[in-house]
mmCIF file of C-alpha atoms and ligand atoms in Angstrom:
data_model
loop_
_atom_site.group_PDB
_atom_site.id
_atom_site.type_symbol
_atom_site.label_atom_id
_atom_site.label_comp_id
_atom_site.label_asym_id
_atom_site.label_seq_id
_atom_site.Cartn_x
_atom_site.Cartn_y
_atom_site.Cartn_z
ATOM 1 C CA UNK A 11 17.233 24.857 19.905
ATOM 2 C CA UNK A 12 17.986 21.042 21.176
ATOM 3 C CA UNK A 13 14.183 18.903 21.852
ATOM 4 C CA UNK A 14 13.864 17.717 24.835
ATOM 5 C CA UNK A 15 13.244 14.099 22.465
ATOM 6 C CA UNK A 16 15.418 12.347 20.111
ATOM 7 C CA UNK A 17 14.803 13.049 16.233
ATOM 8 C CA UNK A 18 12.438 9.881 15.894
ATOM 9 C CA UNK A 19 10.374 11.195 18.230
ATOM 10 C CA UNK A 20 10.335 14.829 17.137
ATOM 11 C CA UNK A 21 8.920 13.456 13.506
ATOM 12 C CA UNK A 22 6.716 11.344 15.014
ATOM 13 C CA UNK A 23 3.384 10.927 14.033
ATOM 14 C CA UNK A 24 0.287 9.943 16.343
ATOM 15 C CA UNK A 25 -1.749 6.855 15.451
ATOM 16 C CA UNK A 26 -4.927 8.532 14.685
ATOM 17 C CA UNK A 27 -7.993 6.685 15.543
ATOM 18 C CA UNK A 28 -11.311 6.522 14.696
ATOM 19 C CA UNK A 29 -14.099 9.238 16.265
ATOM 20 C CA UNK A 30 -15.792 8.547 18.707
ATOM 21 C CA UNK A 31 -19.541 8.420 18.778
ATOM 22 C CA UNK A 32 -19.584 10.848 22.149
ATOM 23 C CA UNK A 33 -17.462 13.832 20.199
ATOM 24 C CA UNK A 34 -19.526 13.788 16.848
ATOM 25 C CA UNK A 35 -22.292 13.854 18.342
ATOM 26 C CA UNK A 36 -21.022 16.763 21.005
ATOM 27 C CA UNK A 37 -19.637 17.888 17.743
ATOM 28 C CA UNK A 38 -22.633 17.911 15.833
ATOM 29 C CA UNK A 39 -25.568 17.899 17.648
ATOM 30 C CA UNK A 40 -26.698 14.715 16.634
ATOM 31 C CA UNK A 41 -28.804 12.610 19.532
ATOM 32 C CA UNK A 42 -28.728 9.423 16.564
ATOM 33 C CA UNK A 43 -25.086 8.269 15.973
ATOM 34 C CA UNK A 44 -23.664 5.423 14.432
ATOM 35 C CA UNK A 45 -19.533 3.970 13.976
ATOM 36 C CA UNK A 46 -19.033 2.873 11.878
ATOM 37 C CA UNK A 47 -15.020 3.710 11.759
ATOM 38 C CA UNK A 48 -13.147 0.508 14.209
ATOM 39 C CA UNK A 49 -13.870 -2.814 13.067
ATOM 40 C CA UNK A 50 -15.651 -3.364 16.574
ATOM 41 C CA UNK A 51 -18.535 -6.558 16.266
ATOM 42 C CA UNK A 52 -21.758 -4.138 15.940
ATOM 43 C CA UNK A 53 -23.690 -7.573 18.041
ATOM 44 C CA UNK A 54 -21.215 -5.991 21.075
ATOM 45 C CA UNK A 55 -18.995 -8.842 23.358
ATOM 46 C CA UNK A 56 -20.467 -12.576 24.150
ATOM 47 C CA UNK A 57 -22.975 -11.873 26.936
ATOM 48 C CA UNK A 58 -20.930 -14.473 28.135
ATOM 49 C CA UNK A 59 -17.829 -12.871 28.272
ATOM 50 C CA UNK A 60 -20.013 -9.994 29.701
ATOM 51 C CA UNK A 61 -21.348 -11.843 33.372
ATOM 52 C CA UNK A 62 -17.891 -13.466 32.987
ATOM 53 C CA UNK A 63 -16.172 -10.332 33.433
ATOM 54 C CA UNK A 64 -18.868 -8.573 36.360
ATOM 55 C CA UNK A 65 -17.984 -11.638 38.711
ATOM 56 C CA UNK A 66 -13.881 -10.997 38.370
ATOM 57 C CA UNK A 67 -14.244 -7.050 39.514
ATOM 58 C CA UNK A 68 -14.719 -8.594 43.495
ATOM 59 C CA UNK A 69 -11.125 -9.354 43.113
ATOM 60 C CA UNK A 70 -9.319 -6.567 42.121
ATOM 61 C CA UNK A 71 -7.909 -5.407 44.639
ATOM 62 C CA UNK A 72 -5.622 -8.431 44.165
ATOM 63 C CA UNK A 73 -1.726 -8.640 41.153
ATOM 64 C CA UNK A 74 -3.194 -10.438 38.046
ATOM 65 C CA UNK A 75 -1.971 -14.317 37.201
ATOM 66 C CA UNK A 76 2.127 -12.121 35.569
ATOM 67 C CA UNK A 77 1.924 -15.946 33.748
ATOM 68 C CA UNK A 78 -1.495 -15.987 32.644
ATOM 69 C CA UNK A 79 -1.151 -19.953 32.728
ATOM 70 C CA UNK A 80 -4.984 -20.054 32.720
ATOM 71 C CA UNK A 81 -5.806 -17.750 29.373
ATOM 72 C CA UNK A 82 -2.628 -19.480 27.871
ATOM 73 C CA UNK A 83 -3.800 -23.334 28.496
ATOM 74 C CA UNK A 84 -6.878 -22.483 26.374
ATOM 75 C CA UNK A 85 -6.337 -20.470 24.489
ATOM 76 C CA UNK A 86 -3.239 -23.091 23.593
ATOM 77 C CA UNK A 87 -6.070 -25.179 23.603
ATOM 78 C CA UNK A 88 -8.850 -23.858 21.363
ATOM 79 C CA UNK A 89 -5.426 -23.438 19.151
ATOM 80 C CA UNK A 90 -3.838 -26.658 19.599
ATOM 81 C CA UNK A 91 -0.409 -25.379 19.959
ATOM 82 C CA UNK A 92 2.104 -25.558 23.358
ATOM 83 C CA UNK A 93 0.826 -22.678 26.155
ATOM 84 C CA UNK A 94 4.234 -21.811 26.024
ATOM 85 C CA UNK A 95 4.120 -20.843 22.806
ATOM 86 C CA UNK A 96 1.395 -17.995 23.441
ATOM 87 C CA UNK A 97 1.860 -15.013 24.838
ATOM 88 C CA UNK A 98 -1.175 -12.543 25.907
ATOM 89 C CA UNK A 99 -0.928 -9.316 25.522
ATOM 90 C CA UNK A 100 -2.759 -5.353 26.033
ATOM 91 C CA UNK A 101 -4.535 -6.459 22.869
ATOM 92 C CA UNK A 102 -2.250 -7.315 20.083
ATOM 93 C CA UNK A 103 -0.947 -3.466 19.435
ATOM 94 C CA UNK A 104 0.851 -4.537 22.340
ATOM 95 C CA UNK A 105 2.732 -7.748 21.032
ATOM 96 C CA UNK A 106 3.921 -5.740 17.890
ATOM 97 C CA UNK A 107 5.929 -3.219 20.706
ATOM 98 C CA UNK A 108 7.827 -6.097 22.908
ATOM 99 C CA UNK A 109 8.957 -8.031 18.861
ATOM 100 C CA UNK A 110 10.036 -4.326 17.857
ATOM 101 C CA UNK A 111 10.918 -4.358 21.539
ATOM 102 C CA UNK A 112 12.337 -6.910 21.498
ATOM 103 C CA UNK A 113 13.946 -9.186 18.823
ATOM 104 C CA UNK A 114 15.568 -5.531 17.219
ATOM 105 C CA UNK A 115 19.023 -3.532 17.650
ATOM 106 C CA UNK A 116 21.118 -1.087 16.536
ATOM 107 C CA UNK A 117 20.606 -2.107 13.090
ATOM 108 C CA UNK A 118 17.972 -4.365 12.157
ATOM 109 C CA UNK A 119 15.056 -3.600 9.479
ATOM 110 C CA UNK A 120 11.863 -4.449 9.659
ATOM 111 C CA UNK A 121 10.037 -5.091 6.636
ATOM 112 C CA UNK A 122 6.236 -3.473 6.162
ATOM 113 C CA UNK A 123 3.659 -3.197 3.303
ATOM 114 C CA UNK A 124 3.274 -0.127 2.655
ATOM 115 C CA UNK A 125 -0.306 1.387 3.404
ATOM 116 C CA UNK A 126 -0.423 -1.216 5.326
ATOM 117 C CA UNK A 127 -1.831 -1.128 9.108
ATOM 118 C CA UNK A 128 -0.690 2.003 10.846
ATOM 119 C CA UNK A 129 0.782 0.227 13.884
ATOM 120 C CA UNK A 130 3.238 -1.450 12.395
ATOM 121 C CA UNK A 131 5.288 1.589 11.125
ATOM 122 C CA UNK A 132 4.934 4.059 14.559
ATOM 123 C CA UNK A 133 6.002 1.868 16.836
ATOM 124 C CA UNK A 134 9.026 0.815 14.215
ATOM 125 C CA UNK A 135 8.589 5.354 14.089
ATOM 126 C CA UNK A 136 8.949 5.209 18.841
ATOM 127 C CA UNK A 137 12.496 2.746 19.114
ATOM 128 C CA UNK A 138 13.398 5.068 15.877
ATOM 129 C CA UNK A 139 14.450 1.695 14.106
ATOM 130 C CA UNK A 140 14.770 1.485 10.458
ATOM 131 C CA UNK A 141 12.200 -0.052 8.120
ATOM 132 C CA UNK A 142 11.263 -0.219 4.866
ATOM 133 C CA UNK A 143 8.176 -0.708 2.654
ATOM 134 C CA UNK A 144 6.627 -2.181 -0.373
ATOM 135 C CA UNK A 145 4.248 -0.602 -2.241
ATOM 136 C CA UNK A 146 0.944 -2.934 -2.717
ATOM 137 C CA UNK A 147 0.224 -4.193 -6.169
ATOM 138 C CA UNK A 148 -3.425 -3.149 -6.702
ATOM 139 C CA UNK A 149 -4.855 -3.197 -3.142
ATOM 140 C CA UNK A 150 -2.604 -5.450 -2.271
ATOM 141 C CA UNK A 151 -0.424 -7.047 -0.714
ATOM 142 C CA UNK A 152 2.464 -7.676 -2.987
ATOM 143 C CA UNK A 153 4.228 -11.442 -1.271
ATOM 144 C CA UNK A 154 6.890 -11.901 -4.361
ATOM 145 C CA UNK A 155 8.564 -7.953 -4.120
ATOM 146 C CA UNK A 156 8.044 -8.463 -0.598
ATOM 147 C CA UNK A 157 10.176 -11.765 0.126
ATOM 148 C CA UNK A 158 12.744 -10.219 -3.465
ATOM 149 C CA UNK A 159 13.971 -7.369 -0.161
ATOM 150 C CA UNK A 160 13.995 -9.155 2.368
ATOM 151 C CA UNK A 161 17.972 -9.406 3.252
ATOM 152 C CA UNK A 162 20.375 -9.695 5.863
ATOM 153 C CA UNK A 163 19.502 -6.785 8.098
ATOM 154 C CA UNK A 164 16.009 -7.747 7.698
ATOM 155 C CA UNK A 165 14.466 -8.640 11.344
ATOM 156 C CA UNK A 166 11.093 -8.422 11.222
ATOM 157 C CA UNK A 167 8.671 -9.322 8.592
ATOM 158 C CA UNK A 168 5.371 -7.865 8.870
ATOM 159 C CA UNK A 169 2.523 -8.533 6.987
ATOM 160 C CA UNK A 170 -1.914 -8.343 7.764
ATOM 161 C CA UNK A 171 -3.825 -11.555 6.230
ATOM 162 C CA UNK A 172 -6.374 -10.037 5.657
ATOM 163 C CA UNK A 173 -5.767 -6.966 5.525
ATOM 164 C CA UNK A 174 -6.235 -3.194 7.495
ATOM 165 C CA UNK A 175 -8.077 -1.163 5.772
ATOM 166 C CA UNK A 176 -7.546 -2.861 2.927
ATOM 167 C CA UNK A 177 -9.576 -6.012 3.874
ATOM 168 C CA UNK A 178 -7.738 -7.700 0.649
ATOM 169 C CA UNK A 179 -6.129 -11.591 1.340
ATOM 170 C CA UNK A 180 -3.619 -13.622 0.547
ATOM 171 C CA UNK A 181 -3.859 -17.619 -0.178
ATOM 172 C CA UNK A 182 -2.084 -20.688 0.231
ATOM 173 C CA UNK A 183 -0.053 -20.582 -2.557
ATOM 174 C CA UNK A 184 1.845 -16.750 -2.604
ATOM 175 C CA UNK A 185 2.004 -17.658 1.187
ATOM 176 C CA UNK A 186 3.263 -20.607 0.588
ATOM 177 C CA UNK A 187 6.487 -19.305 -2.059
ATOM 178 C CA UNK A 188 7.195 -16.226 0.850
ATOM 179 C CA UNK A 189 7.484 -18.983 3.312
ATOM 180 C CA UNK A 190 10.128 -20.225 0.784
ATOM 181 C CA UNK A 191 12.047 -18.107 -0.575
ATOM 182 C CA UNK A 192 11.918 -16.021 3.772
ATOM 183 C CA UNK A 193 13.746 -18.748 4.548
ATOM 184 C CA UNK A 194 16.438 -19.251 1.409
ATOM 185 C CA UNK A 195 16.801 -14.962 1.642
ATOM 186 C CA UNK A 196 16.834 -14.810 5.665
ATOM 187 C CA UNK A 197 16.283 -17.807 7.768
ATOM 188 C CA UNK A 198 16.194 -15.491 10.426
ATOM 189 C CA UNK A 199 14.211 -12.630 9.916
ATOM 190 C CA UNK A 200 11.774 -13.837 11.868
ATOM 191 C CA UNK A 201 8.199 -13.581 10.355
ATOM 192 C CA UNK A 202 4.614 -11.376 11.848
ATOM 193 C CA UNK A 203 1.321 -12.423 9.594
ATOM 194 C CA UNK A 204 -1.169 -10.438 12.238
ATOM 195 C CA UNK A 205 -4.120 -12.367 11.374
ATOM 196 C CA UNK A 206 -6.844 -9.481 13.804
ATOM 197 C CA UNK A 207 -9.877 -10.215 11.225
ATOM 198 C CA UNK A 208 -8.671 -14.221 10.873
ATOM 199 C CA UNK A 209 -12.545 -15.362 12.977
ATOM 200 C CA UNK A 210 -14.094 -13.381 9.747
ATOM 201 C CA UNK A 211 -12.814 -15.595 6.909
ATOM 202 C CA UNK A 212 -14.369 -16.930 4.624
ATOM 203 C CA UNK A 213 -12.441 -18.353 2.072
ATOM 204 C CA UNK A 214 -11.893 -21.771 1.054
ATOM 205 C CA UNK A 215 -8.277 -20.391 0.096
ATOM 206 C CA UNK A 216 -6.534 -18.819 3.012
ATOM 207 C CA UNK A 217 -3.552 -20.051 4.951
ATOM 208 C CA UNK A 218 -3.924 -20.210 9.251
ATOM 209 C CA UNK A 219 -0.689 -19.303 9.979
ATOM 210 C CA UNK A 220 -0.519 -21.119 12.752
ATOM 211 C CA UNK A 221 -0.145 -24.933 10.825
ATOM 212 C CA UNK A 222 3.267 -23.408 8.803
ATOM 213 C CA UNK A 223 4.515 -22.430 12.189
ATOM 214 C CA UNK A 224 5.869 -26.239 11.732
ATOM 215 C CA UNK A 225 8.603 -25.645 9.390
ATOM 216 C CA UNK A 226 8.729 -22.088 9.786
ATOM 217 C CA UNK A 227 9.851 -22.321 13.529
ATOM 218 C CA UNK A 228 10.756 -18.142 12.750
ATOM 219 C CA UNK A 229 7.159 -17.617 11.848
ATOM 220 C CA UNK A 230 4.530 -15.145 14.472
ATOM 221 C CA UNK A 231 0.827 -15.500 14.317
ATOM 222 C CA UNK A 232 -1.014 -12.041 15.584
ATOM 223 C CA UNK A 233 -5.061 -12.550 17.177
ATOM 224 C CA UNK A 234 -6.664 -10.495 19.255
ATOM 225 C CA UNK A 235 -10.185 -10.247 21.160
ATOM 226 C CA UNK A 236 -10.459 -6.826 19.882
ATOM 227 C CA UNK A 237 -11.928 -7.885 16.349
ATOM 228 C CA UNK A 238 -14.728 -10.346 16.479
ATOM 229 C CA UNK A 239 -14.833 -10.866 19.372
ATOM 230 C CA UNK A 240 -16.383 -7.857 20.675
ATOM 231 C CA UNK A 241 -14.059 -6.809 23.316
ATOM 232 C CA UNK A 242 -12.126 -4.158 21.568
ATOM 233 C CA UNK A 243 -12.316 -2.165 25.168
ATOM 234 C CA UNK A 244 -11.010 -4.905 27.182
ATOM 235 C CA UNK A 245 -7.251 -4.742 24.784
ATOM 236 C CA UNK A 246 -7.029 -9.306 24.979
ATOM 237 C CA UNK A 247 -4.833 -10.156 22.138
ATOM 238 C CA UNK A 248 -1.476 -12.413 22.000
ATOM 239 C CA UNK A 249 1.291 -13.655 20.154
ATOM 240 C CA UNK A 250 1.597 -17.797 19.030
ATOM 241 C CA UNK A 251 5.353 -17.791 18.410
ATOM 242 C CA UNK A 252 8.063 -21.077 18.874
ATOM 243 C CA UNK A 253 8.021 -20.244 22.952
ATOM 244 C CA UNK A 254 12.489 -20.039 22.177
ATOM 245 C CA UNK A 255 11.080 -17.005 21.326
ATOM 246 C CA UNK A 256 8.253 -16.872 23.189
ATOM 247 C CA UNK A 257 10.174 -16.294 26.158
ATOM 248 C CA UNK A 258 12.519 -13.484 25.525
ATOM 249 C CA UNK A 259 8.674 -11.318 25.451
ATOM 250 C CA UNK A 260 7.841 -13.398 28.787
ATOM 251 C CA UNK A 261 11.373 -11.491 29.093
ATOM 252 C CA UNK A 262 10.786 -7.193 28.775
ATOM 253 C CA UNK A 263 6.944 -7.433 28.566
ATOM 254 C CA UNK A 264 5.638 -6.131 32.135
ATOM 255 C CA UNK A 265 4.591 -8.173 34.570
ATOM 256 C CA UNK A 266 1.785 -7.783 34.990
ATOM 257 C CA UNK A 267 0.580 -6.408 30.695
ATOM 258 C CA UNK A 268 -2.439 -8.779 30.718
ATOM 259 C CA UNK A 269 -4.367 -6.591 33.693
ATOM 260 C CA UNK A 270 -6.908 -9.452 36.061
ATOM 261 C CA UNK A 271 -10.701 -8.921 34.158
ATOM 262 C CA UNK A 272 -9.021 -9.697 30.045
ATOM 263 C CA UNK A 273 -8.598 -12.945 30.879
ATOM 264 C CA UNK A 274 -12.305 -14.149 32.353
ATOM 265 C CA UNK A 275 -13.821 -11.871 29.186
ATOM 266 C CA UNK A 276 -11.055 -13.632 26.447
ATOM 267 C CA UNK A 277 -11.779 -17.362 28.962
ATOM 268 C CA UNK A 278 -15.582 -16.618 28.740
ATOM 269 C CA UNK A 279 -15.839 -14.995 24.798
ATOM 270 C CA UNK A 280 -13.684 -18.496 23.854
ATOM 271 C CA UNK A 281 -16.424 -20.433 25.204
ATOM 272 C CA UNK A 282 -18.963 -18.515 22.924
ATOM 273 C CA UNK A 283 -18.742 -20.376 19.711
ATOM 274 C CA UNK A 284 -22.559 -19.276 18.511
ATOM 275 C CA UNK A 285 -21.663 -15.434 19.143
ATOM 276 C CA UNK A 286 -19.002 -15.732 16.675
ATOM 277 C CA UNK A 287 -20.666 -18.065 14.618
ATOM 278 C CA UNK A 288 -24.038 -15.201 14.192
ATOM 279 C CA UNK A 289 -21.389 -12.192 14.179
ATOM 280 C CA UNK A 290 -19.444 -14.467 11.146
ATOM 281 C CA UNK A 291 -22.940 -14.952 9.375
ATOM 282 C CA UNK A 292 -23.999 -11.188 10.194
ATOM 283 C CA UNK A 293 -20.819 -9.438 8.736
ATOM 284 C CA UNK A 294 -20.288 -12.137 5.872
ATOM 285 C CA UNK A 295 -24.028 -10.433 4.933
ATOM 286 C CA UNK A 296 -22.667 -7.328 5.708
ATOM 287 C CA UNK A 297 -20.031 -7.020 3.139
ATOM 288 C CA UNK A 298 -22.080 -9.327 1.000
ATOM 289 C CA UNK A 299 -24.724 -5.637 1.021
ATOM 290 C CA UNK A 300 -22.368 -3.348 0.600
ATOM 291 C CA UNK A 301 -20.110 -4.107 -1.599
ATOM 292 C CA UNK A 302 -23.753 -4.182 -3.656
ATOM 293 C CA UNK A 303 -25.405 -1.439 -2.261
ATOM 294 C CA UNK A 304 -21.640 0.895 -3.180
ATOM 295 C CA UNK A 305 -20.469 0.160 -6.806
ATOM 296 C CA UNK A 306 -24.484 1.092 -7.315
ATOM 297 C CA UNK A 307 -22.812 4.966 -6.404
ATOM 298 C CA UNK A 308 -20.318 4.993 -9.025
ATOM 299 C CA UNK A 309 -17.083 4.257 -6.455
ATOM 300 C CA UNK A 310 -14.435 0.832 -6.611
ATOM 301 C CA UNK A 311 -14.405 -0.943 -3.092
ATOM 302 C CA UNK A 312 -12.630 -3.255 -3.164
ATOM 303 C CA UNK A 313 -12.342 -6.843 -1.737
ATOM 304 C CA UNK A 314 -12.701 -7.719 1.278
ATOM 305 C CA UNK A 315 -12.183 -10.773 4.377
ATOM 306 C CA UNK A 316 -12.437 -8.586 6.839
ATOM 307 C CA UNK A 317 -15.059 -7.070 8.713
ATOM 308 C CA UNK A 318 -15.357 -3.392 7.117
ATOM 309 C CA UNK A 319 -14.130 -2.818 3.028
ATOM 310 C CA UNK A 320 -12.420 0.218 1.413
ATOM 311 C CA UNK A 321 -13.705 2.248 0.031
ATOM 312 C CA UNK A 322 -12.696 4.179 -3.267
ATOM 313 C CA UNK A 323 -13.496 8.082 -4.197
ATOM 314 C CA UNK A 324 -12.460 8.614 -7.098
ATOM 315 C CA UNK A 325 -11.908 12.159 -5.319
ATOM 316 C CA UNK A 326 -11.242 13.961 -1.963
ATOM 317 C CA UNK A 327 -12.443 11.379 0.819
ATOM 318 C CA UNK A 328 -12.338 14.192 3.702
ATOM 319 C CA UNK A 329 -15.162 16.318 2.480
ATOM 320 C CA UNK A 330 -17.435 13.209 2.238
ATOM 321 C CA UNK A 331 -16.872 11.705 5.507
ATOM 322 C CA UNK A 332 -17.983 15.180 6.716
ATOM 323 C CA UNK A 333 -20.694 14.904 5.130
ATOM 324 C CA UNK A 334 -21.662 11.536 6.674
ATOM 325 C CA UNK A 335 -20.028 13.071 9.921
ATOM 326 C CA UNK A 336 -23.149 15.581 9.179
ATOM 327 C CA UNK A 337 -25.540 13.202 8.827
ATOM 328 C CA UNK A 338 -24.847 10.414 12.293
ATOM 329 C CA UNK A 339 -22.221 8.538 9.839
ATOM 330 C CA UNK A 340 -18.632 8.046 11.189
ATOM 331 C CA UNK A 341 -16.218 5.826 8.652
ATOM 332 C CA UNK A 342 -12.736 6.123 8.669
ATOM 333 C CA UNK A 343 -11.030 8.298 6.263
ATOM 334 C CA UNK A 344 -7.518 6.730 5.882
ATOM 335 C CA UNK A 345 -5.074 10.101 4.635
ATOM 336 C CA UNK A 346 -2.363 8.671 6.442
ATOM 337 C CA UNK A 347 -2.048 5.562 5.175
ATOM 338 C CA UNK A 348 -1.877 7.480 2.290
ATOM 339 C CA UNK A 349 -5.197 6.591 0.165
ATOM 340 C CA UNK A 350 -6.489 9.652 -0.039
ATOM 341 C CA UNK A 351 -9.819 9.690 -1.868
ATOM 342 C CA UNK A 352 -11.031 6.250 0.594
ATOM 343 C CA UNK A 353 -12.788 5.464 3.570
ATOM 344 C CA UNK A 354 -13.245 2.418 5.502
ATOM 345 C CA UNK A 355 -15.854 1.164 6.383
ATOM 346 C CA UNK A 356 -16.875 -0.866 8.830
ATOM 347 C CA UNK A 357 -19.867 -3.207 8.548
ATOM 348 C CA UNK A 358 -22.927 -2.411 11.193
ATOM 349 C CA UNK A 359 -26.453 -4.228 12.228
ATOM 350 C CA UNK A 360 -28.011 -4.477 8.248
ATOM 351 C CA UNK A 361 -30.028 -0.524 9.298
ATOM 352 C CA UNK A 362 -26.319 0.368 10.311
ATOM 353 C CA UNK A 363 -25.344 -1.047 6.791
ATOM 354 C CA UNK A 364 -28.589 0.326 4.423
ATOM 355 C CA UNK A 365 -28.465 3.982 7.122
ATOM 356 C CA UNK A 366 -24.296 4.171 6.214
ATOM 357 C CA UNK A 367 -25.427 3.518 2.095
ATOM 358 C CA UNK A 368 -27.854 6.352 2.341
ATOM 359 C CA UNK A 369 -25.421 8.551 3.550
ATOM 360 C CA UNK A 370 -23.638 8.001 1.251
ATOM 361 C CA UNK A 371 -26.126 7.799 -1.980
ATOM 362 C CA UNK A 372 -26.339 11.493 -0.564
ATOM 363 C CA UNK A 373 -23.459 13.105 -0.136
ATOM 364 C CA UNK A 374 -22.352 11.679 -3.743
ATOM 365 C CA UNK A 375 -25.544 13.109 -4.585
ATOM 366 C CA UNK A 376 -26.286 10.107 -6.951
ATOM 367 C CA UNK A 377 -30.204 9.826 -7.553
HETATM 368 C C1 PLP B 25 -7.663 -4.341 14.574
HETATM 369 C C2 PLP B 25 -6.206 -4.810 14.656
HETATM 370 C C3 PLP B 25 -4.920 -5.407 15.635
HETATM 371 C C4 PLP B 25 -5.738 -5.244 16.866
HETATM 372 O O1 PLP B 25 -5.550 -4.799 17.592
HETATM 373 P P1 PLP B 25 -5.584 -4.612 19.400
HETATM 374 O O2 PLP B 25 -4.863 -4.299 19.411
HETATM 375 O O3 PLP B 25 -5.426 -6.493 19.760
HETATM 376 O O4 PLP B 25 -6.282 -4.181 19.930
HETATM 377 C C5 PLP B 25 -3.843 -5.968 15.031
HETATM 378 N N1 PLP B 25 -3.665 -5.881 13.784
HETATM 379 C C6 PLP B 25 -4.610 -4.950 12.586
HETATM 380 C C7 PLP B 25 -4.808 -4.998 11.383
HETATM 381 C C8 PLP B 25 -5.869 -5.227 13.376
HETATM 382 O O5 PLP B 25 -6.597 -4.276 12.168
#
């Protein structure tokens, strides 16, 4: 019998988010639960953002400014770009969706790294678009192989730096070679560089993709308020691209894709540089601690420039994940990314990190 949806929807698997704290409390009868599963900022949002949001609520009867004038101007100032290059969205996830919906037609293909951020694939699949996946190399993007795979039909190339779920990153030299080869193979392919964890990066060789926009007008940079700014629940992210490209997204997006409160929170968050610095420092300490302690448990941990680590347990991760849940520690199994033996674990407050390591030690029965 015919299904009520096209075949590409029938076979679509929903995105599986991290397990919520309340659900874990309910299911396991626990009161004290910590969540290190969704790369959320353990310090919470900036208090300045919270106050600005509270003030914005009395205007909820009004429709938002559909052009996001103030927000675009402030983001543009923050980045040193043209306001017309900025497209705000309901999280950067919406920009991913808009890019696929706007730029891909019938025969066009997207190029992805296998095992990278699942939303690229989910979105392409949901639109019935073709895509090609290039394998990783030792938990890292293989930019050389990706560039080599670009062809005349390639319309979008998705690249996460740092990557999620591995936390790994690439430096300037491989990125510059990638840009060159991509241009030689198909200058019309849009190169989408997803920098959701940009503000967490401490590595000096990390390439800020915005620097390359002038020489490569086919670049699209994605950033978000969900990660270091601690505003994941507000749903605010943005893309930066040539104004001519941005103008197409302004045709296809919903007129009020950003709520009226989101800019209030985002603007205040951009003004609270202290909160960003504190968050970055806490994370840097957390990464050092977690890497060092987890290695003592005999598991493999990939290097990370994000706010989480990829832990290869060398055995099926689901029972370990469940054992940790029973101890009130939520981590993220990632079998749907093709890593059945791995957990992705966000950094938390130092006490959370210690509790996570202790829980894993007990579940793995390491003396
Ligand atoms: C978290 C994350 C995002 C951000 O999603 P939002 O929709 O902005 O909350 C985008 N890309 C990657 C790779 C991420 O990990």
